[in-house]
Amino acid sequence: VIQQGDQERTWRIVGESEANVERGSISYKSPLGKALIGRSEGDEVEVPAPGGKQLWEIVEVRYA
């Protein structure tokens, strides 16, 4: 679970063939996936985006 301001999102990091943004799954090779891998709760990550870099805070990490 990541948060930016009052916006909160939950993502599941998966392999490329399983990625489906509409279902909340992103590839570990995506910019966001790369930024989140190996991080912990409370960490802030900078993610490159078309409109400029975005800063997100990791609120919760769940393992399947």
PDB file of N, CA and C in Angstrom:
ATOM      1  N   VAL A   1       0.858  -1.162   0.000  1.00  0.00           N
ATOM      2  CA  VAL A   1       0.000   0.000   0.000  1.00  0.00           C
ATOM      3  C   VAL A   1       0.909   1.231   0.000  1.00  0.00           C
ATOM      4  N   ILE A   2       0.677   2.128  -0.956  1.00  0.00           N
ATOM      5  CA  ILE A   2       1.472   3.354  -1.034  1.00  0.00           C
ATOM      6  C   ILE A   2       0.555   4.565  -0.945  1.00  0.00           C
ATOM      7  N   GLN A   3       1.117   5.677  -0.503  1.00  0.00           N
ATOM      8  CA  GLN A   3       0.306   6.874  -0.296  1.00  0.00           C
ATOM      9  C   GLN A   3       1.059   8.103  -0.789  1.00  0.00           C
ATOM     10  N   GLN A   4       0.292   9.010  -1.399  1.00  0.00           N
ATOM     11  CA  GLN A   4       0.801  10.309  -1.824  1.00  0.00           C
ATOM     12  C   GLN A   4      -0.267  11.325  -1.443  1.00  0.00           C
ATOM     13  N   GLY A   5       0.026  12.135  -0.432  1.00  0.00           N
ATOM     14  CA  GLY A   5      -1.000  13.056   0.068  1.00  0.00           C
ATOM     15  C   GLY A   5      -2.170  12.261   0.619  1.00  0.00           C
ATOM     16  N   ASP A   6      -3.383  12.552   0.147  1.00  0.00           N
ATOM     17  CA  ASP A   6      -4.557  11.804   0.602  1.00  0.00           C
ATOM     18  C   ASP A   6      -4.917  10.668  -0.340  1.00  0.00           C
ATOM     19  N   GLN A   7      -4.091  10.434  -1.352  1.00  0.00           N
ATOM     20  CA  GLN A   7      -4.332   9.369  -2.327  1.00  0.00           C
ATOM     21  C   GLN A   7      -3.579   8.108  -1.884  1.00  0.00           C
ATOM     22  N   GLU A   8      -4.300   6.992  -1.770  1.00  0.00           N
ATOM     23  CA  GLU A   8      -3.713   5.727  -1.355  1.00  0.00           C
ATOM     24  C   GLU A   8      -4.011   4.668  -2.410  1.00  0.00           C
ATOM     25  N   ARG A   9      -3.004   3.848  -2.722  1.00  0.00           N
ATOM     26  CA  ARG A   9      -3.178   2.791  -3.722  1.00  0.00           C
ATOM     27  C   ARG A   9      -2.539   1.509  -3.231  1.00  0.00           C
ATOM     28  N   THR A  10      -3.142   0.407  -3.645  1.00  0.00           N
ATOM     29  CA  THR A  10      -2.600  -0.908  -3.329  1.00  0.00           C
ATOM     30  C   THR A  10      -2.192  -1.577  -4.633  1.00  0.00           C
ATOM     31  N   TRP A  11      -0.948  -2.027  -4.694  1.00  0.00           N
ATOM     32  CA  TRP A  11      -0.434  -2.696  -5.889  1.00  0.00           C
ATOM     33  C   TRP A  11       0.136  -4.050  -5.527  1.00  0.00           C
ATOM     34  N   ARG A  12      -0.002  -4.985  -6.431  1.00  0.00           N
ATOM     35  CA  ARG A  12       0.605  -6.310  -6.314  1.00  0.00           C
ATOM     36  C   ARG A  12       1.694  -6.360  -7.374  1.00  0.00           C
ATOM     37  N   ILE A  13       2.914  -6.684  -6.993  1.00  0.00           N
ATOM     38  CA  ILE A  13       4.027  -6.733  -7.934  1.00  0.00           C
ATOM     39  C   ILE A  13       4.151  -8.160  -8.450  1.00  0.00           C
ATOM     40  N   VAL A  14       4.096  -8.300  -9.782  1.00  0.00           N
ATOM     41  CA  VAL A  14       4.067  -9.613 -10.427  1.00  0.00           C
ATOM     42  C   VAL A  14       5.043  -9.637 -11.615  1.00  0.00           C
ATOM     43  N   GLY A  15       5.109 -10.782 -12.289  1.00  0.00           N
ATOM     44  CA  GLY A  15       5.900 -10.897 -13.506  1.00  0.00           C
ATOM     45  C   GLY A  15       5.239 -10.152 -14.652  1.00  0.00           C
ATOM     46  N   GLU A  16       5.993  -9.953 -15.724  1.00  0.00           N
ATOM     47  CA  GLU A  16       5.480  -9.169 -16.854  1.00  0.00           C
ATOM     48  C   GLU A  16       4.195  -9.736 -17.447  1.00  0.00           C
ATOM     49  N   SER A  17       4.101 -11.049 -17.572  1.00  0.00           N
ATOM     50  CA  SER A  17       2.925 -11.647 -18.208  1.00  0.00           C
ATOM     51  C   SER A  17       1.676 -11.568 -17.331  1.00  0.00           C
ATOM     52  N   GLU A  18       1.833 -11.350 -16.038  1.00  0.00           N
ATOM     53  CA  GLU A  18       0.695 -11.273 -15.121  1.00  0.00           C
ATOM     54  C   GLU A  18       0.219  -9.842 -14.863  1.00  0.00           C
ATOM     55  N   ALA A  19       0.988  -8.850 -15.285  1.00  0.00           N
ATOM     56  CA  ALA A  19       0.662  -7.453 -14.988  1.00  0.00           C
ATOM     57  C   ALA A  19      -0.668  -7.058 -15.604  1.00  0.00           C
ATOM     58  N   ASN A  20      -1.497  -6.399 -14.792  1.00  0.00           N
ATOM     59  CA  ASN A  20      -2.798  -5.913 -15.234  1.00  0.00           C
ATOM     60  C   ASN A  20      -3.173  -4.749 -14.320  1.00  0.00           C
ATOM     61  N   VAL A  21      -2.918  -3.533 -14.783  1.00  0.00           N
ATOM     62  CA  VAL A  21      -3.126  -2.341 -13.958  1.00  0.00           C
ATOM     63  C   VAL A  21      -4.565  -2.240 -13.470  1.00  0.00           C
ATOM     64  N   GLU A  22      -5.526  -2.620 -14.308  1.00  0.00           N
ATOM     65  CA  GLU A  22      -6.935  -2.544 -13.922  1.00  0.00           C
ATOM     66  C   GLU A  22      -7.245  -3.444 -12.730  1.00  0.00           C
ATOM     67  N   ARG A  23      -6.469  -4.506 -12.564  1.00  0.00           N
ATOM     68  CA  ARG A  23      -6.666  -5.433 -11.441  1.00  0.00           C
ATOM     69  C   ARG A  23      -5.699  -5.164 -10.298  1.00  0.00           C
ATOM     70  N   GLY A  24      -4.906  -4.098 -10.419  1.00  0.00           N
ATOM     71  CA  GLY A  24      -3.999  -3.727  -9.345  1.00  0.00           C
ATOM     72  C   GLY A  24      -2.682  -4.465  -9.342  1.00  0.00           C
ATOM     73  N   SER A  25      -2.289  -5.042 -10.480  1.00  0.00           N
ATOM     74  CA  SER A  25      -1.030  -5.774 -10.584  1.00  0.00           C
ATOM     75  C   SER A  25      -0.085  -5.044 -11.531  1.00  0.00           C
ATOM     76  N   ILE A  26       1.149  -4.809 -11.064  1.00  0.00           N
ATOM     77  CA  ILE A  26       2.150  -4.163 -11.903  1.00  0.00           C
ATOM     78  C   ILE A  26       3.379  -5.056 -12.026  1.00  0.00           C
ATOM     79  N   SER A  27       4.088  -4.912 -13.118  1.00  0.00           N
ATOM     80  CA  SER A  27       5.292  -5.693 -13.366  1.00  0.00           C
ATOM     81  C   SER A  27       6.433  -5.220 -12.479  1.00  0.00           C
ATOM     82  N   TYR A  28       7.275  -6.154 -12.077  1.00  0.00           N
ATOM     83  CA  TYR A  28       8.460  -5.800 -11.304  1.00  0.00           C
ATOM     84  C   TYR A  28       9.440  -4.995 -12.147  1.00  0.00           C
ATOM     85  N   LYS A  29       9.246  -4.991 -13.471  1.00  0.00           N
ATOM     86  CA  LYS A  29      10.101  -4.232 -14.374  1.00  0.00           C
ATOM     87  C   LYS A  29       9.566  -2.822 -14.646  1.00  0.00           C
ATOM     88  N   SER A  30       8.352  -2.516 -14.193  1.00  0.00           N
ATOM     89  CA  SER A  30       7.784  -1.181 -14.392  1.00  0.00           C
ATOM     90  C   SER A  30       8.531  -0.190 -13.503  1.00  0.00           C
ATOM     91  N   PRO A  31       8.495   1.100 -13.830  1.00  0.00           N
ATOM     92  CA  PRO A  31       9.175   2.082 -12.979  1.00  0.00           C
ATOM     93  C   PRO A  31       8.718   2.026 -11.514  1.00  0.00           C
ATOM     94  N   LEU A  32       7.422   1.885 -11.289  1.00  0.00           N
ATOM     95  CA  LEU A  32       6.924   1.803  -9.919  1.00  0.00           C
ATOM     96  C   LEU A  32       7.361   0.496  -9.262  1.00  0.00           C
ATOM     97  N   GLY A  33       7.258  -0.599  -9.991  1.00  0.00           N
ATOM     98  CA  GLY A  33       7.691  -1.892  -9.459  1.00  0.00           C
ATOM     99  C   GLY A  33       9.152  -1.863  -9.052  1.00  0.00           C
ATOM    100  N   LYS A  34      10.002  -1.311  -9.909  1.00  0.00           N
ATOM    101  CA  LYS A  34      11.434  -1.203  -9.607  1.00  0.00           C
ATOM    102  C   LYS A  34      11.673  -0.349  -8.364  1.00  0.00           C
ATOM    103  N   ALA A  35      10.908   0.720  -8.212  1.00  0.00           N
ATOM    104  CA  ALA A  35      11.082   1.619  -7.071  1.00  0.00           C
ATOM    105  C   ALA A  35      10.653   0.955  -5.758  1.00  0.00           C
ATOM    106  N   LEU A  36       9.684   0.039  -5.822  1.00  0.00           N
ATOM    107  CA  LEU A  36       9.146  -0.572  -4.606  1.00  0.00           C
ATOM    108  C   LEU A  36       9.894  -1.817  -4.148  1.00  0.00           C
ATOM    109  N   ILE A  37      10.503  -2.543  -5.084  1.00  0.00           N
ATOM    110  CA  ILE A  37      11.194  -3.798  -4.743  1.00  0.00           C
ATOM    111  C   ILE A  37      12.274  -3.538  -3.687  1.00  0.00           C
ATOM    112  N   GLY A  38      12.250  -4.323  -2.634  1.00  0.00           N
ATOM    113  CA  GLY A  38      13.261  -4.246  -1.587  1.00  0.00           C
ATOM    114  C   GLY A  38      13.054  -3.134  -0.577  1.00  0.00           C
ATOM    115  N   ARG A  39      11.976  -2.410  -0.677  1.00  0.00           N
ATOM    116  CA  ARG A  39      11.707  -1.298   0.251  1.00  0.00           C
ATOM    117  C   ARG A  39      10.842  -1.782   1.410  1.00  0.00           C
ATOM    118  N   SER A  40      10.756  -0.951   2.438  1.00  0.00           N
ATOM    119  CA  SER A  40      10.020  -1.299   3.654  1.00  0.00           C
ATOM    120  C   SER A  40       8.988  -0.234   3.989  1.00  0.00           C
ATOM    121  N   GLU A  41       8.100  -0.567   4.910  1.00  0.00           N
ATOM    122  CA  GLU A  41       7.100   0.379   5.386  1.00  0.00           C
ATOM    123  C   GLU A  41       7.798   1.622   5.926  1.00  0.00           C
ATOM    124  N   GLY A  42       7.260   2.782   5.589  1.00  0.00           N
ATOM    125  CA  GLY A  42       7.831   4.041   6.028  1.00  0.00           C
ATOM    126  C   GLY A  42       8.818   4.644   5.038  1.00  0.00           C
ATOM    127  N   ASP A  43       9.307   3.831   4.085  1.00  0.00           N
ATOM    128  CA  ASP A  43      10.224   4.346   3.066  1.00  0.00           C
ATOM    129  C   ASP A  43       9.477   5.247   2.097  1.00  0.00           C
ATOM    130  N   GLU A  44      10.179   6.241   1.568  1.00  0.00           N
ATOM    131  CA  GLU A  44       9.646   7.072   0.501  1.00  0.00           C
ATOM    132  C   GLU A  44      10.374   6.700  -0.783  1.00  0.00           C
ATOM    133  N   VAL A  45       9.621   6.589  -1.872  1.00  0.00           N
ATOM    134  CA  VAL A  45      10.208   6.240  -3.159  1.00  0.00           C
ATOM    135  C   VAL A  45       9.870   7.311  -4.184  1.00  0.00           C
ATOM    136  N   GLU A  46      10.841   7.577  -5.055  1.00  0.00           N
ATOM    137  CA  GLU A  46      10.642   8.518  -6.145  1.00  0.00           C
ATOM    138  C   GLU A  46      10.414   7.711  -7.408  1.00  0.00           C
ATOM    139  N   VAL A  47       9.328   8.004  -8.113  1.00  0.00           N
ATOM    140  CA  VAL A  47       8.950   7.236  -9.294  1.00  0.00           C
ATOM    141  C   VAL A  47       8.898   8.162 -10.510  1.00  0.00           C
ATOM    142  N   PRO A  48       9.649   7.829 -11.569  1.00  0.00           N
ATOM    143  CA  PRO A  48       9.560   8.647 -12.781  1.00  0.00           C
ATOM    144  C   PRO A  48       8.190   8.477 -13.431  1.00  0.00           C
ATOM    145  N   ALA A  49       7.604   9.584 -13.871  1.00  0.00           N
ATOM    146  CA  ALA A  49       6.289   9.557 -14.512  1.00  0.00           C
ATOM    147  C   ALA A  49       6.300  10.559 -15.665  1.00  0.00           C
ATOM    148  N   PRO A  50       5.377  10.416 -16.609  1.00  0.00           N
ATOM    149  CA  PRO A  50       5.343  11.335 -17.752  1.00  0.00           C
ATOM    150  C   PRO A  50       5.273  12.812 -17.352  1.00  0.00           C
ATOM    151  N   GLY A  51       4.582  13.123 -16.274  1.00  0.00           N
ATOM    152  CA  GLY A  51       4.447  14.509 -15.835  1.00  0.00           C
ATOM    153  C   GLY A  51       5.547  14.959 -14.887  1.00  0.00           C
ATOM    154  N   GLY A  52       6.532  14.125 -14.658  1.00  0.00           N
ATOM    155  CA  GLY A  52       7.610  14.425 -13.711  1.00  0.00           C
ATOM    156  C   GLY A  52       7.643  13.391 -12.598  1.00  0.00           C
ATOM    157  N   LYS A  53       8.665  13.447 -11.797  1.00  0.00           N
ATOM    158  CA  LYS A  53       8.822  12.469 -10.719  1.00  0.00           C
ATOM    159  C   LYS A  53       7.719  12.612  -9.672  1.00  0.00           C
ATOM    160  N   GLN A  54       7.296  11.469  -9.152  1.00  0.00           N
ATOM    161  CA  GLN A  54       6.291  11.441  -8.085  1.00  0.00           C
ATOM    162  C   GLN A  54       6.920  10.835  -6.839  1.00  0.00           C
ATOM    163  N   LEU A  55       6.561  11.342  -5.680  1.00  0.00           N
ATOM    164  CA  LEU A  55       7.062  10.837  -4.415  1.00  0.00           C
ATOM    165  C   LEU A  55       5.928  10.111  -3.690  1.00  0.00           C
ATOM    166  N   TRP A  56       6.157   8.841  -3.358  1.00  0.00           N
ATOM    167  CA  TRP A  56       5.163   8.021  -2.667  1.00  0.00           C
ATOM    168  C   TRP A  56       5.770   7.492  -1.373  1.00  0.00           C
ATOM    169  N   GLU A  57       4.938   7.313  -0.363  1.00  0.00           N
ATOM    170  CA  GLU A  57       5.362   6.692   0.889  1.00  0.00           C
ATOM    171  C   GLU A  57       4.781   5.286   0.957  1.00  0.00           C
ATOM    172  N   ILE A  58       5.589   4.336   1.380  1.00  0.00           N
ATOM    173  CA  ILE A  58       5.109   2.968   1.547  1.00  0.00           C
ATOM    174  C   ILE A  58       4.456   2.878   2.924  1.00  0.00           C
ATOM    175  N   VAL A  59       3.157   2.606   2.919  1.00  0.00           N
ATOM    176  CA  VAL A  59       2.375   2.559   4.154  1.00  0.00           C
ATOM    177  C   VAL A  59       2.351   1.149   4.727  1.00  0.00           C
ATOM    178  N   GLU A  60       2.241   0.151   3.862  1.00  0.00           N
ATOM    179  CA  GLU A  60       2.143  -1.242   4.319  1.00  0.00           C
ATOM    180  C   GLU A  60       2.705  -2.169   3.258  1.00  0.00           C
ATOM    181  N   VAL A  61       3.393  -3.222   3.709  1.00  0.00           N
ATOM    182  CA  VAL A  61       3.910  -4.252   2.810  1.00  0.00           C
ATOM    183  C   VAL A  61       3.249  -5.555   3.197  1.00  0.00           C
ATOM    184  N   ARG A  62       2.625  -6.201   2.236  1.00  0.00           N
ATOM    185  CA  ARG A  62       1.983  -7.502   2.474  1.00  0.00           C
ATOM    186  C   ARG A  62       2.685  -8.534   1.597  1.00  0.00           C
ATOM    187  N   TYR A  63       2.921  -9.692   2.148  1.00  0.00           N
ATOM    188  CA  TYR A  63       3.544 -10.775   1.390  1.00  0.00           C
ATOM    189  C   TYR A  63       2.529 -11.875   1.163  1.00  0.00           C
ATOM    190  N   ALA A  64       2.504 -12.395  -0.067  1.00  0.00           N
ATOM    191  CA  ALA A  64       1.537 -13.454  -0.399  1.00  0.00           C
ATOM    192  C   ALA A  64       2.064 -14.807  -0.013  1.00  0.00           C
TER     193      ALA A  64
END
